[in-house]
CSV table of C-alpha atoms and ligand atoms in Angstrom, one decimal:
chain,number,residue,atom,x,y,z
A,6,MET,CA,2.8,-2.6,-28.0
A,7,LYS,CA,1.3,-2.5,-31.6
A,8,VAL,CA,-1.9,-3.5,-30.5
A,9,LEU,CA,-1.9,-1.0,-27.6
A,10,SER,CA,-0.7,1.8,-29.7
A,11,LEU,CA,-3.3,1.0,-32.1
A,12,TYR,CA,-6.2,1.0,-29.2
A,13,HIS,CA,-4.6,4.3,-28.1
A,14,GLU,CA,-5.1,6.0,-31.3
A,15,MET,CA,-8.6,4.9,-31.5
A,16,LYS,CA,-9.2,6.2,-27.7
A,17,VAL,CA,-8.2,9.5,-28.2
A,18,GLY,CA,-11.3,11.8,-27.3
A,19,ARG,CA,-12.0,15.0,-25.0
A,20,SER,CA,-12.9,15.5,-21.6
A,21,PRO,CA,-15.9,17.7,-20.8
A,22,SER,CA,-13.7,20.9,-20.2
A,23,GLY,CA,-11.8,20.2,-23.7
A,24,GLU,CA,-8.4,18.6,-22.5
A,25,GLU,CA,-7.5,15.7,-24.7
A,26,TRP,CA,-7.5,12.4,-23.2
A,27,GLY,CA,-6.6,8.8,-23.9
A,28,SER,CA,-3.8,9.9,-26.0
A,29,GLU,CA,-1.2,8.8,-23.9
A,30,LEU,CA,-1.0,5.5,-21.9
A,31,LYS,CA,-1.3,6.2,-18.4
A,32,THR,CA,1.8,5.1,-16.4
A,33,PHE,CA,1.9,4.7,-12.6
A,34,LYS,CA,4.8,4.6,-10.2
A,35,LYS,CA,2.9,1.5,-8.6
A,36,VAL,CA,0.1,-0.8,-8.8
A,37,TYR,CA,-1.5,-2.3,-5.9
A,38,ILE,CA,-2.8,-5.9,-6.3
A,39,GLU,CA,-4.7,-7.0,-3.3
A,40,ILE,CA,-4.0,-10.9,-3.1
A,41,THR,CA,-6.3,-11.3,-0.2
A,42,SER,CA,-8.9,-9.3,1.6
A,43,ILE,CA,-8.5,-11.5,4.8
A,44,CYS,CA,-6.3,-10.1,7.5
A,45,ASN,CA,-5.5,-12.4,10.7
A,46,LEU,CA,-5.5,-9.4,12.9
A,47,ALA,CA,-8.2,-6.8,13.7
A,48,CYS,CA,-6.5,-3.5,14.5
A,49,SER,CA,-8.9,-1.0,16.1
A,50,PHE,CA,-8.1,1.9,13.3
A,51,CYS,CA,-8.6,-0.5,10.3
A,52,PRO,CA,-12.2,-1.2,9.7
A,53,GLN,CA,-12.9,-4.7,8.3
A,54,THR,CA,-13.9,-4.8,4.8
A,55,LYS,CA,-17.4,-6.0,3.9
A,56,ARG,CA,-16.3,-7.2,0.6
A,57,ALA,CA,-16.2,-10.9,0.2
A,58,LYS,CA,-13.1,-13.0,1.8
A,59,ASN,CA,-11.1,-14.3,-0.9
A,60,PHE,CA,-7.3,-15.3,-2.1
A,61,ILE,CA,-6.3,-14.4,-5.4
A,62,ASP,CA,-5.8,-17.4,-7.7
A,63,PRO,CA,-2.1,-17.6,-9.0
A,64,ASP,CA,-3.4,-17.9,-12.8
A,65,VAL,CA,-5.7,-14.6,-12.2
A,66,PHE,CA,-2.7,-12.9,-10.7
A,67,ASN,CA,-0.5,-13.6,-13.9
A,68,ASN,CA,-3.3,-12.5,-16.0
A,69,ILE,CA,-3.4,-9.0,-14.0
A,70,LEU,CA,0.5,-8.8,-14.2
A,71,ASP,CA,0.0,-9.3,-18.1
A,72,GLN,CA,-2.4,-6.4,-18.3
A,73,ILE,CA,-0.8,-3.8,-16.0
A,74,LYS,CA,2.6,-4.6,-17.5
A,75,PRO,CA,2.8,-1.6,-19.8
A,76,HIS,CA,1.6,0.7,-16.8
A,77,THR,CA,4.1,0.0,-14.1
A,78,LYS,CA,7.0,-2.0,-13.0
A,79,HIS,CA,6.3,-2.0,-9.4
A,80,ILE,CA,3.5,-3.8,-7.4
A,81,TYR,CA,2.3,-3.8,-3.9
A,82,LEU,CA,0.5,-6.8,-2.7
A,83,HIS,CA,-2.2,-5.4,-0.5
A,84,VAL,CA,-4.8,-3.1,-0.3
A,85,LYS,CA,-6.6,-4.4,2.4
A,86,GLY,CA,-5.6,-8.0,4.0
A,87,GLU,CA,-2.6,-9.6,5.0
A,88,PRO,CA,-0.3,-10.6,2.1
A,89,LEU,CA,1.5,-13.4,4.1
A,90,LEU,CA,-1.6,-15.2,4.4
A,91,HIS,CA,-1.7,-16.1,0.8
A,92,PRO,CA,-0.7,-19.8,0.8
A,93,LYS,CA,0.9,-19.5,-2.7
A,94,ILE,CA,3.0,-16.1,-2.2
A,95,ASP,CA,6.3,-17.7,-3.1
A,96,LEU,CA,4.5,-18.7,-6.6
A,97,LEU,CA,3.3,-15.0,-6.7
A,98,LEU,CA,6.8,-13.6,-6.3
A,99,ASP,CA,8.2,-16.1,-9.0
A,100,SER,CA,5.6,-14.9,-11.5
A,101,ALA,CA,6.3,-11.3,-10.7
A,102,HIS,CA,10.1,-11.8,-11.4
A,103,GLU,CA,9.5,-13.7,-14.6
A,104,LYS,CA,7.2,-10.7,-15.8
A,105,GLY,CA,9.9,-8.1,-14.7
A,106,PHE,CA,8.2,-6.6,-11.8
A,107,LYS,CA,9.6,-5.3,-8.5
A,108,VAL,CA,7.5,-6.3,-5.5
A,109,ASN,CA,6.6,-4.1,-2.1
A,110,ILE,CA,4.9,-6.1,0.8
A,111,THR,CA,3.4,-4.2,3.4
A,112,THR,CA,2.8,-6.7,6.6
A,113,ASN,CA,2.0,-6.9,10.2
A,114,GLY,CA,4.9,-9.5,10.2
A,115,THR,CA,3.0,-12.0,12.5
A,116,LEU,CA,3.2,-14.6,10.1
A,117,LEU,CA,7.0,-14.4,9.4
A,118,PRO,CA,7.9,-17.6,11.2
A,119,LYS,CA,5.9,-19.7,9.0
A,120,THR,CA,6.4,-18.0,5.8
A,121,GLN,CA,9.8,-16.3,5.5
A,122,HIS,CA,11.2,-19.3,3.6
A,123,LYS,CA,8.6,-18.2,1.0
A,124,LEU,CA,10.1,-14.9,0.7
A,125,LEU,CA,14.0,-14.8,1.4
A,126,GLY,CA,15.9,-15.1,-1.8
A,127,LYS,CA,13.2,-14.1,-4.2
A,128,PRO,CA,14.6,-11.9,-6.4
A,129,ALA,CA,11.5,-10.1,-7.1
A,130,LEU,CA,11.2,-8.9,-3.5
A,131,ARG,CA,12.4,-5.2,-3.2
A,132,GLN,CA,10.9,-3.8,0.0
A,133,MET,CA,9.2,-5.0,3.1
A,134,ASN,CA,7.3,-2.5,5.1
A,135,PHE,CA,6.4,-3.8,8.6
A,136,SER,CA,3.3,-2.3,10.4
A,137,LEU,CA,4.4,-2.4,13.8
A,138,HIS,CA,1.7,-0.4,14.7
A,139,SER,CA,-0.5,-3.5,14.5
A,140,PHE,CA,0.8,-4.9,17.6
A,141,ASP,CA,-0.6,-2.4,19.8
A,142,GLY,CA,-3.5,-1.9,17.5
A,143,HIS,CA,-4.7,-5.2,17.7
A,144,GLU,CA,-6.4,-6.0,21.1
A,145,GLY,CA,-5.3,-9.7,21.5
A,146,SER,CA,-1.6,-9.0,20.9
A,147,THR,CA,0.8,-10.6,23.6
A,148,ASP,CA,4.6,-11.0,23.7
A,149,ARG,CA,6.1,-7.6,22.2
A,150,GLU,CA,9.6,-8.9,22.5
A,151,GLY,CA,8.8,-12.3,20.9
A,152,TYR,CA,7.0,-10.4,18.0
A,153,LEU,CA,9.7,-8.1,17.2
A,154,ASN,CA,12.4,-10.9,17.5
A,155,ASN,CA,10.5,-12.7,14.6
A,156,VAL,CA,10.4,-9.6,12.4
A,157,LEU,CA,14.3,-8.8,13.4
A,158,THR,CA,15.4,-12.4,12.5
A,159,PHE,CA,13.7,-12.0,9.0
A,160,VAL,CA,15.1,-8.4,8.6
A,161,ARG,CA,18.9,-9.7,9.3
A,162,GLU,CA,18.5,-12.3,6.5
A,163,ALA,CA,16.6,-9.9,4.1
A,164,VAL,CA,19.0,-7.3,4.1
A,165,LYS,CA,21.7,-9.7,2.9
A,166,HIS,CA,19.4,-10.2,-0.1
A,167,ASN,CA,19.4,-6.2,-0.6
A,168,VAL,CA,15.7,-6.0,0.5
A,169,ILE,CA,14.9,-2.7,1.7
A,170,ILE,CA,13.4,-2.5,5.2
A,171,SER,CA,10.8,0.0,6.5
A,172,PHE,CA,9.4,-0.1,10.0
A,173,ARG,CA,6.1,1.5,10.5
A,174,LEU,CA,4.7,3.2,13.7
A,175,TRP,CA,1.8,5.0,12.6
A,176,ASN,CA,-0.1,5.5,15.9
A,177,LEU,CA,1.1,9.1,16.8
A,178,THR,CA,-1.7,11.1,18.4
A,179,GLN,CA,-2.2,14.9,19.1
A,180,ASP,CA,-1.2,14.3,22.8
A,181,ASN,CA,1.4,11.8,22.0
A,182,PHE,CA,4.0,13.1,24.6
A,183,THR,CA,1.7,12.4,27.2
A,184,ASN,CA,-0.2,9.3,26.3
A,185,ALA,CA,0.0,5.4,27.1
A,186,GLN,CA,0.7,4.8,23.6
A,187,MET,CA,4.0,6.9,23.5
A,188,ASN,CA,5.2,4.4,26.5
A,189,ARG,CA,4.2,1.6,24.4
A,190,ASN,CA,6.1,3.1,21.3
A,191,ARG,CA,9.0,3.3,23.6
A,192,GLU,CA,9.3,-0.4,24.3
A,193,THR,CA,9.2,-1.1,20.6
A,194,LEU,CA,11.7,1.7,19.8
A,195,GLU,CA,14.1,0.4,22.4
A,196,VAL,CA,14.0,-3.2,20.7
A,197,LEU,CA,15.0,-1.5,17.5
A,198,GLU,CA,17.7,0.8,19.1
A,199,ARG,CA,19.6,-2.3,20.6
A,200,GLU,CA,19.2,-4.1,17.5
A,201,PHE,CA,20.7,-1.7,15.3
A,202,ASP,CA,23.0,-0.4,18.1
A,203,LEU,CA,21.8,3.1,17.7
A,204,ASP,CA,23.5,5.8,20.1
A,205,PHE,CA,20.3,8.2,20.0
A,206,ARG,CA,16.6,7.8,20.8
A,207,ILE,CA,14.7,7.3,17.5
A,208,GLU,CA,12.2,10.1,18.6
A,209,GLU,CA,15.0,12.7,18.8
A,210,LYS,CA,15.3,12.0,14.9
A,211,VAL,CA,12.1,11.4,13.6
A,212,VAL,CA,10.0,13.8,11.8
A,213,PRO,CA,6.4,12.6,11.8
A,214,GLY,CA,5.6,11.7,8.2
A,215,SER,CA,9.0,11.0,7.2
A,216,GLY,CA,11.7,8.2,7.7
A,217,VAL,CA,14.8,8.0,9.7
A,218,LYS,CA,17.8,5.7,8.4
A,219,ILE,CA,18.6,3.5,11.3
A,220,ALA,CA,21.1,1.1,9.5
A,221,PRO,CA,21.8,0.7,5.6
A,222,ASN,CA,18.6,-0.1,3.7
A,223,VAL,CA,16.7,0.0,6.9
A,224,TYR,CA,14.2,3.0,7.8
A,225,LEU,CA,11.8,3.7,10.6
A,226,ASN,CA,8.8,5.9,9.8
A,227,GLN,CA,6.3,7.3,12.4
A,228,ASP,CA,3.2,9.2,11.6
A,229,HIS,CA,-0.2,10.0,12.8
A,230,GLU,CA,-3.0,7.2,13.0
A,231,PHE,CA,-4.2,6.4,9.5
A,232,GLN,CA,-7.6,6.9,8.7
A,233,TRP,CA,-9.4,5.2,5.9
A,234,PRO,CA,-11.6,7.5,3.7
A,235,SER,CA,-15.6,6.6,4.5
A,236,LEU,CA,-18.6,7.7,2.6
A,237,ASP,CA,-19.9,8.4,6.6
A,238,ALA,CA,-17.1,11.2,7.1
A,239,PRO,CA,-18.1,14.6,6.6
A,240,GLU,CA,-17.7,16.3,3.3
A,241,ASP,CA,-15.9,19.3,2.2
A,242,ASP,CA,-16.0,21.6,-0.9
A,243,GLY,CA,-13.6,18.9,-2.6
A,244,LYS,CA,-10.9,21.6,-3.4
A,245,GLY,CA,-7.3,19.9,-3.9
A,246,PHE,CA,-5.2,17.4,-5.5
A,247,CYS,CA,-4.5,13.6,-5.4
A,248,HIS,CA,-2.1,11.5,-7.1
A,249,ALA,CA,-4.4,8.8,-7.6
A,250,LEU,CA,-4.3,7.5,-11.2
A,251,ARG,CA,-1.2,9.7,-11.8
A,252,SER,CA,1.1,7.6,-9.7
A,253,GLN,CA,-1.0,4.8,-8.7
A,254,ALA,CA,-3.9,2.4,-9.1
A,255,ALA,CA,-5.0,-0.5,-7.5
A,256,VAL,CA,-6.8,-4.0,-8.1
A,257,LEU,CA,-8.7,-5.4,-5.6
A,258,VAL,CA,-9.0,-9.3,-5.2
A,259,ASP,CA,-12.1,-9.7,-7.0
A,260,GLY,CA,-10.6,-7.6,-10.1
A,261,THR,CA,-12.3,-4.2,-9.5
A,262,VAL,CA,-9.9,-1.3,-10.3
A,263,VAL,CA,-10.0,1.7,-8.0
A,264,PRO,CA,-7.9,4.8,-8.2
A,265,CYS,CA,-5.9,4.4,-5.0
A,266,CYS,CA,-4.9,2.1,-2.2
A,267,LEU,CA,-7.1,3.9,0.2
A,268,ASP,CA,-10.6,3.1,-1.4
A,269,GLY,CA,-10.7,-0.5,0.5
A,270,GLU,CA,-14.2,-0.9,0.1
A,271,GLY,CA,-14.1,-0.4,-3.9
A,272,VAL,CA,-16.4,2.4,-3.8
A,273,ILE,CA,-14.7,4.1,-6.8
A,274,ASN,CA,-15.2,1.2,-8.8
A,275,LEU,CA,-13.7,2.0,-12.1
A,276,GLY,CA,-14.3,-1.7,-13.8
A,277,ASN,CA,-13.5,-5.1,-13.6
A,278,VAL,CA,-10.2,-6.7,-14.9
A,279,HIS,CA,-12.2,-9.8,-15.6
A,280,GLU,CA,-14.5,-7.9,-17.9
A,281,LYS,CA,-12.5,-5.0,-19.5
A,282,SER,CA,-8.7,-4.7,-19.8
A,283,PHE,CA,-7.0,-2.7,-17.0
A,284,SER,CA,-6.1,-0.2,-19.9
A,285,GLU,CA,-9.4,0.7,-20.9
A,286,ILE,CA,-10.5,0.8,-17.5
A,287,VAL,CA,-8.0,3.3,-16.4
A,288,ASP,CA,-8.8,5.4,-19.4
A,289,GLY,CA,-12.5,5.1,-19.1
A,290,GLU,CA,-15.0,7.9,-18.4
A,291,ARG,CA,-15.0,7.6,-14.6
A,292,ALA,CA,-11.2,7.4,-14.3
A,293,ASN,CA,-10.8,10.4,-16.6
A,294,ASN,CA,-13.5,12.3,-14.7
A,295,LEU,CA,-11.5,11.8,-11.7
A,296,PHE,CA,-8.0,12.4,-13.4
A,297,TYR,CA,-9.3,15.7,-15.0
A,298,GLY,CA,-11.1,16.7,-12.1
A,299,PHE,CA,-8.0,16.8,-10.0
A,300,SER,CA,-6.4,18.4,-12.8
A,301,LYS,CA,-8.6,21.5,-11.9
A,302,ARG,CA,-8.1,20.7,-8.3
A,303,GLN,CA,-11.7,19.5,-7.7
A,304,ALA,CA,-12.9,16.1,-6.2
A,305,VAL,CA,-15.6,14.8,-8.3
A,306,GLU,CA,-16.0,11.7,-6.4
A,307,GLU,CA,-17.9,11.6,-3.3
A,308,LEU,CA,-15.3,9.4,-1.4
A,309,CYS,CA,-12.7,11.9,-2.5
A,310,ARG,CA,-14.6,14.9,-0.8
A,311,LYS,CA,-14.7,13.0,2.2
A,312,CYS,CA,-11.0,11.9,2.1
A,313,GLY,CA,-8.7,12.9,5.1
A,314,TYR,CA,-5.5,12.2,2.7
A,315,ARG,CA,-6.7,14.9,0.0
A,316,GLN,CA,-7.7,17.1,3.0
A,317,ARG,CA,-4.2,16.7,4.6
A,318,PHE,CA,-1.9,16.4,1.7
A,319,GLY,CA,-3.8,17.9,-1.4
A,320,ALA,CA,-5.6,20.8,-0.1
B,30,SF4,S1,-3.7,-2.5,9.9
B,30,SF4,FE1,-3.0,-4.3,8.8
B,30,SF4,S2,-2.8,-5.7,10.5
B,30,SF4,FE2,-4.4,-4.3,11.2
B,30,SF4,S3,-6.3,-5.4,10.6
B,30,SF4,FE3,-5.6,-3.6,9.0
B,30,SF4,S4,-4.7,-5.1,7.4
B,30,SF4,FE4,-4.8,-6.3,9.5
B,31,SF4,S1,-8.8,11.7,-2.8
B,31,SF4,FE1,-8.6,10.0,-1.3
B,31,SF4,S2,-10.3,8.5,-2.0
B,31,SF4,FE2,-9.7,10.1,-3.7
B,31,SF4,S3,-8.6,9.0,-5.1
B,31,SF4,FE3,-7.4,10.4,-3.7
B,31,SF4,S4,-6.6,8.8,-2.0
B,31,SF4,FE4,-8.3,7.9,-3.0
């Protein structure tokens, strides 16, 4: 900590608008560490990354944990990619626990039969988010009941270890009440209603964008289909706000730091943890321009001016 405070004393400076920057350590509610860029599915709404396919090395993961330790206590093991594909996910969870982190995993859940023994009982594991929309989003999916049963088999054990469960169905569309996807969602929701012995239809309680509690520590969240920000999207005036670098930051599998979990292609490349410390990167010039731009409700990065998330939630 002494070295860090010295570092921060030396780093105090001024933004172009005169605000002091670098005087305080940026702390985040969560940091995303992408442990693999590979996914075993190909959902229609999830563009495959053009970045190199890779898995994080456990030593590199440890090093990143050490670097982000002053900044957060919560990590999420994805940006793109399916975390349960990582062959050493059990070791990664052990390392996270040894270093005092709590871990959230977002997964499509298809690999649980082969991997659940690496997850259950791991003290670092705080929350599992299941992207149930991936079943209908992936063209080759078969056997909905079997898929959901595998997920639920895991969930029954995980809740005994106080793991929080969040089921996600992020595939609502504007004409949701008439389209075929609604019928497919109904099949999924029926399985959950049976499992948790619910005396209501989940659609009656769910508000798009927020969760409904269906059992102790178990939630279901429905929302509209997710759109990854893209440089090919239309640009607007960039007015608005985003919590990137205030509540979150992300490290891609090759060590590139980006401001948010939505920059799946590493467009806003703030620096690489193999070349510079995470602390320096999130307090660097590009990071601070983005940060103080949003203080003035202005998106300075092109990707941010084309980002549906800012347009929807930060306008
Ligand atoms: S949405 Fe999830 S499961 Fe589907 S392709 Fe993307 S990362 Fe894989
Ligand atoms: S506006 Fe969008 S792309 Fe820009 S930092 Fe925020 S979430 Fe990421």
